[in-house]
Coordinates of C-alpha atoms in Angstrom, one line a residue:
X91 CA 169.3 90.5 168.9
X92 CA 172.5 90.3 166.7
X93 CA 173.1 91.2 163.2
X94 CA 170.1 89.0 161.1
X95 CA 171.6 86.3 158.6
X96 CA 169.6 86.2 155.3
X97 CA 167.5 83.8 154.4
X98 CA 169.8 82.2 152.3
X99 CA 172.5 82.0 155.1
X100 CA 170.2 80.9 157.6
X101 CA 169.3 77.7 155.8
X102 CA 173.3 76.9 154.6
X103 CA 173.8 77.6 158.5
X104 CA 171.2 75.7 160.2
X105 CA 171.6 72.1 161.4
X106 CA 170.1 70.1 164.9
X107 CA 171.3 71.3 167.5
X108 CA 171.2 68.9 170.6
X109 CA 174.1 70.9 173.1
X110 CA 173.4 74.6 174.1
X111 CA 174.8 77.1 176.2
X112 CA 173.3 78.2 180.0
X113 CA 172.4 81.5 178.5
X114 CA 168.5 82.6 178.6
X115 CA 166.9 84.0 175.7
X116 CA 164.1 86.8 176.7
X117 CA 160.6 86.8 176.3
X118 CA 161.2 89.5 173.7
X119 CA 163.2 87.2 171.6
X120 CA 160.8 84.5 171.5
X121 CA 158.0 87.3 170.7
X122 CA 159.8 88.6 167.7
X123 CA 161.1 85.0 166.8
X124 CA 157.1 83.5 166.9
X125 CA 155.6 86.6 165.5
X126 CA 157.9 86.3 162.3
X127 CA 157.1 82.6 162.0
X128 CA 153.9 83.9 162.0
X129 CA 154.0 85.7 158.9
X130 CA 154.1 81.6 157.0
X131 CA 151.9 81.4 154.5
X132 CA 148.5 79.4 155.9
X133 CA 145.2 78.5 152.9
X134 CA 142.5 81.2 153.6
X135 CA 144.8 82.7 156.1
X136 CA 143.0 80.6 158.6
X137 CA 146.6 80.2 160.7
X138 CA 145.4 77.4 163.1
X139 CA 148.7 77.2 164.9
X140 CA 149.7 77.8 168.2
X141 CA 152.9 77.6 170.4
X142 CA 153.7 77.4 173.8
X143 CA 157.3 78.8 174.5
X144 CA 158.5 76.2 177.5
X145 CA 161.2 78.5 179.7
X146 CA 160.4 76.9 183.1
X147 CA 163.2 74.8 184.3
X148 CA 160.6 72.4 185.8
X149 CA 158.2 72.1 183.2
X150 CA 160.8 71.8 180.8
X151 CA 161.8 68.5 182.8
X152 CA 158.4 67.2 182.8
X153 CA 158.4 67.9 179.0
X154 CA 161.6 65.9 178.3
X155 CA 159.9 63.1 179.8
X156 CA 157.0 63.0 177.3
X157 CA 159.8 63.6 174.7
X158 CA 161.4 60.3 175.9
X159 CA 164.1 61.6 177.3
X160 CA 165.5 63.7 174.7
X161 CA 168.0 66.1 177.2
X162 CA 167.9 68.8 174.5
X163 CA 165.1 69.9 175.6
X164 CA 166.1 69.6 179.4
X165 CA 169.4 71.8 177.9
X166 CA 167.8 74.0 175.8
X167 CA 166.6 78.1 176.6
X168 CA 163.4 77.4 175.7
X169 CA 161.3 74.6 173.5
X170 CA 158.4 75.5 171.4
X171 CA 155.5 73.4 171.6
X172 CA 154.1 73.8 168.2
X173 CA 150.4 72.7 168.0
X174 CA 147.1 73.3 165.8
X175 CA 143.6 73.7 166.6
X176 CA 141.7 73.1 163.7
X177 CA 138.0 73.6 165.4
X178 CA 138.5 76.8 167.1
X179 CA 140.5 78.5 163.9
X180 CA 137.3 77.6 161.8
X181 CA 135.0 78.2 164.6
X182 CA 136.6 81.9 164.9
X183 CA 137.4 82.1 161.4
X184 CA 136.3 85.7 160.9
X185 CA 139.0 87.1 162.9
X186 CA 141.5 86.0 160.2
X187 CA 139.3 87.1 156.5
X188 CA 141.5 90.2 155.6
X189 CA 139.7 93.5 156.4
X190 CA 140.5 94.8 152.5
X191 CA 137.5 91.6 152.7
X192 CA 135.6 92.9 155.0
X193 CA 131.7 93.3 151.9
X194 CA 132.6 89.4 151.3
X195 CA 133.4 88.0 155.1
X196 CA 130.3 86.5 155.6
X197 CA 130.2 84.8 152.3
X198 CA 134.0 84.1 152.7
X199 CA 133.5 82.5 156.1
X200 CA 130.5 80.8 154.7
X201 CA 132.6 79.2 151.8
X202 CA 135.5 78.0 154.1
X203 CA 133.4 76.1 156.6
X204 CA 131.9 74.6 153.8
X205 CA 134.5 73.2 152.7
X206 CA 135.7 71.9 155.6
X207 CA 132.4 70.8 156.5
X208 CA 133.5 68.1 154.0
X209 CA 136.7 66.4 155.6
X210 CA 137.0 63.4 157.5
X211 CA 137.7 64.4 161.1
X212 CA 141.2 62.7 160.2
X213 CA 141.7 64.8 157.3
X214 CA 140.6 68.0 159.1
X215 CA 143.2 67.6 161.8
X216 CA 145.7 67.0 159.3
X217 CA 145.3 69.5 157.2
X218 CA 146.3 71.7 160.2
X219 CA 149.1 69.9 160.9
X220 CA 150.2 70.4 157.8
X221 CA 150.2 74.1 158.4
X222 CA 152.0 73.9 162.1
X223 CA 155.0 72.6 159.6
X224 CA 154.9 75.1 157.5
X225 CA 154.8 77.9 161.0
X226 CA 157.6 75.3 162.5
X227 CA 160.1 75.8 159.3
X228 CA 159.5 79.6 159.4
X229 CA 160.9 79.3 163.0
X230 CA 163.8 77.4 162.2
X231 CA 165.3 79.8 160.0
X232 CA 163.7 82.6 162.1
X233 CA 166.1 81.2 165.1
X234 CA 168.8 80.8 163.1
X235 CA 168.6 84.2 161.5
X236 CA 169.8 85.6 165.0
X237 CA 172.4 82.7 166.2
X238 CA 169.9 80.3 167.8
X239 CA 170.5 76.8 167.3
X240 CA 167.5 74.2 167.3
X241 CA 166.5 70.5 166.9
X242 CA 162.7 69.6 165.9
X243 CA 161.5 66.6 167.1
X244 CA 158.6 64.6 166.7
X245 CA 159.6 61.9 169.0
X246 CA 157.1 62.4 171.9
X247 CA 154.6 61.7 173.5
X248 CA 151.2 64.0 172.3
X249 CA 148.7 63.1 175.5
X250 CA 151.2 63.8 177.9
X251 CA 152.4 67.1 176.6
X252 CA 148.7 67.9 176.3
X253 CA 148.3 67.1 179.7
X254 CA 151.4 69.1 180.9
X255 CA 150.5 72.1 179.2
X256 CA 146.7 72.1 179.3
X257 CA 146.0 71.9 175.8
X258 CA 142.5 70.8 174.4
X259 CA 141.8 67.1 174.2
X260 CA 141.4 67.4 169.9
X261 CA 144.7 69.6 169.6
X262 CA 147.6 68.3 167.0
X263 CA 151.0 68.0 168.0
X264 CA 153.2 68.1 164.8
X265 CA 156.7 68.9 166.6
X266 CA 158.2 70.5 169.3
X267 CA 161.6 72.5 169.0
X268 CA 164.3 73.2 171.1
X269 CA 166.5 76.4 170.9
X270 CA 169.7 78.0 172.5
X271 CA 172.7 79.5 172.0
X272 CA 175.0 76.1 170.3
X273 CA 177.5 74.5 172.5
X274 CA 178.7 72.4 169.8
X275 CA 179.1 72.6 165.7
X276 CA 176.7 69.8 164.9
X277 CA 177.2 67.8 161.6
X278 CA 177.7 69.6 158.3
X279 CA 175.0 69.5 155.2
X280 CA 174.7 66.3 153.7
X281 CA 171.4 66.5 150.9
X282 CA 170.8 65.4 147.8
X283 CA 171.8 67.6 145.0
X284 CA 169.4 69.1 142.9
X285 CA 168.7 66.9 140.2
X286 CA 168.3 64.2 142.6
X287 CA 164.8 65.8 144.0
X288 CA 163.5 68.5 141.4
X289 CA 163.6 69.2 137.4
X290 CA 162.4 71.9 135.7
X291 CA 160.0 71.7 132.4

């Protein structure tokens, strides 16, 4: 891959993306792309996301249609299907409790299912939503970091992606991202300025 932008210049550089270049991206790009939006910062380390990277022209097609038509992702190298699965992260939640843990796991592992034990079924899947966002804006600036532009969307349909791609009937759906090399510029920044959104005390 090209020459990383920082942090800092990825976000000033990123915007949606809907028109891409016919050039493929390789299954070693999207590796290193997903594994470093891996590295986001999940409660407990429990990590309950999950991506499938959509290549195939065809199924790419089919995936358009349960995004309503949105030809980015028709146009696009590949589109991430970002989803969470809240009962098998808990249900395996062992494999995630640090080794440096390893005298407290059972008592860790204990202590999380507890607490989840405790949610509404509604506010269990959410909360794991909540953490496919914080995975999906690590891959944003991940892709943009090497010269990939991208568009999120959450304008789909979830039980027909599901369908397509096999996922389980109780998996979340937060967003699905398209990426490619940019055939256009997009639309500059336009945000609030800080004092519009934060203070400090």
């Amino acid at each position: 891959m090209e020459q990383e932008l920082t942090v800092t210049q990825a976000a000033h550089a990123r915007n949606s993306i809907r028109k891409y270049t016919d050039e493929p991206i390789s299954d070693d790009t999207i590796r290193e792309l997903v594994s470093v939006a891996g590295l986001a910062p999940s409660p407990w380390n429990i990590q309950p996301w999950r991506v499938v990277a959509v290549k195939d022209p065809e199924t790419k097609g089919k995936l358009m249609e349960a995004a309503y038509g949105q030809p980015q992702v028709g146009a696009s190298a590949v589109t991430f299907v970002i989803w969470t699965d809240m009962a098998e992260a808990i249900d395996n939640v062992e494999d995630t409790i640090h080794p440096g843990m390893k005298e407290r796991e059972a008592e860790t592992a204990k202590s999380i299912r507890d607490h989840f034990a405790g949610y509404s079924e509604s506010d269990f899947h959410w909360w794991g939503r909540a953490q496919g966002y914080t995975f999906m804006g690590f891959l944003l600036l991940a892709a943009q970091s090497h010269g990939y532009a991208t568009s999120a969307m959450l304008g789909f349909d979830p039980e027909k992606v599901k369908a397509l791609l096999g996922l389980p009937e109780k998996a979340q759906i937060p967003a699905i991202v398209a990426m490619g090399r940019p055939a256009e510029d997009g639309f500059p920044h336009y945000r609030h300025g800080f004092d519009r959104f934060a203070k400090i005390v």
